[in-house]
């Protein structure tokens, strides 16, 4: 079987869910994605594997070198299918699907499955059936939407800092990687532990950030849309659109990080005066009813959402994984798992669904991340040197979408 996902974080979470089930029936699972050494992934494929959870870029890279054959794949799953059908992913996804047998089963999943997937449906699905749990714009009863208009950037910064200071888990979404990094570091400098999650981080740093946030060591995550789809962290009580998203589906996916599994949650969108019209259009498309309120940093509505305020923490006492300026503090051991590959020690049985080809890589590990200017910019408590990823032109094309 083959599962395709748009981001590494989602690929890892999918694999973690599949692994216990696969173990019961004596099947192996491995992950394939960029940003880490390809060697462990190549070894897992060479040993034989039953289920691969992959991001398109690295998988195509290995296919191009003859290290992967998909001609025995029986079931192919596209998670976040509408996003995978976007122009940034579509050519690679089509190449991968064309490499799987026509007789195989194809399954497309998304919380916002719409006509955007028609290209894939027409080419790869035969007599398809559609199953819906709820409409894509179905509101979550336990989710409260607030739209706050702020006077200027200074007022906006003040509100963001207050909202980040509460005890509960909260995610702050920005539109660009640079803004995510800058905001996370500002919060840390203000004594608020915060991790960042954006596409210019190395895989080890991304895993440390996710671990610190999901375990509750850090209550604030500042992220781009890389965290908007599929990331499942229980207990997130507040989502803040620091920058309103570009389109309504991104709003729904970002907001869906809270009020999960029946829990309550709040969503706040911060709007500058010049953004008012665009946000109104976005909310109408998302079928979200929320009045635009004029808010100042010291208003009671802000205080109510902040809840209990946490004590400020000195920089030297920050948990591992938070975003900091300057060099990596010494004496902080990393617990990140380099070159993560589920099921790397495959048992090599015959009849594997995904198997390694005969060719061997000619020059080292393809897809290994180069060390560039992003490496110097990524400064995380406990971070290991190097391992930064190449920059992309836009965040809407995640670093896992293109072959390396």
Short mmCIF file of C-alpha atoms in Angstrom, two decimals, residues 6 56 78-94 97 108-110 113-121 229 249:
data_model
loop_
_atom_site.label_atom_id
_atom_site.label_comp_id
_atom_site.label_asym_id
_atom_site.label_seq_id
_atom_site.Cartn_x
_atom_site.Cartn_y
_atom_site.Cartn_z
CA UNK A 6 1.67 16.83 1.66
CA UNK A 56 5.79 13.17 -3.28
CA UNK A 78 -4.09 10.52 -1.09
CA UNK A 79 -4.56 12.35 2.17
CA UNK A 80 -5.51 16.04 1.96
CA UNK A 81 -6.45 15.23 -1.63
CA UNK A 82 -7.71 18.69 -2.56
CA UNK A 83 -4.36 20.16 -1.54
CA UNK A 84 -2.49 17.42 -3.39
CA UNK A 85 -4.48 18.38 -6.49
CA UNK A 86 -3.16 21.96 -6.37
CA UNK A 87 -0.83 23.01 -9.15
CA UNK A 88 2.24 22.75 -6.92
CA UNK A 89 1.64 19.05 -6.22
CA UNK A 90 -0.45 17.87 -9.17
CA UNK A 91 2.28 17.00 -11.72
CA UNK A 92 4.20 14.93 -9.16
CA UNK A 93 1.09 13.21 -7.85
CA UNK A 94 0.04 12.26 -11.37
CA UNK A 97 -0.25 7.46 -9.60
CA UNK A 108 -8.91 10.35 -1.79
CA UNK A 109 -9.45 11.92 1.64
CA UNK A 110 -9.87 15.50 2.82
CA UNK A 113 -13.00 17.56 -0.64
CA UNK A 114 -14.43 19.52 -3.56
CA UNK A 115 -14.28 19.82 -7.33
CA UNK A 116 -10.59 20.69 -7.14
CA UNK A 117 -9.83 16.97 -7.30
CA UNK A 118 -11.72 16.44 -10.58
CA UNK A 119 -8.50 16.14 -12.58
CA UNK A 120 -7.36 13.21 -10.46
CA UNK A 121 -10.80 11.62 -10.31
CA UNK A 229 -3.74 20.22 7.59
CA UNK A 249 -10.25 26.31 2.80
#
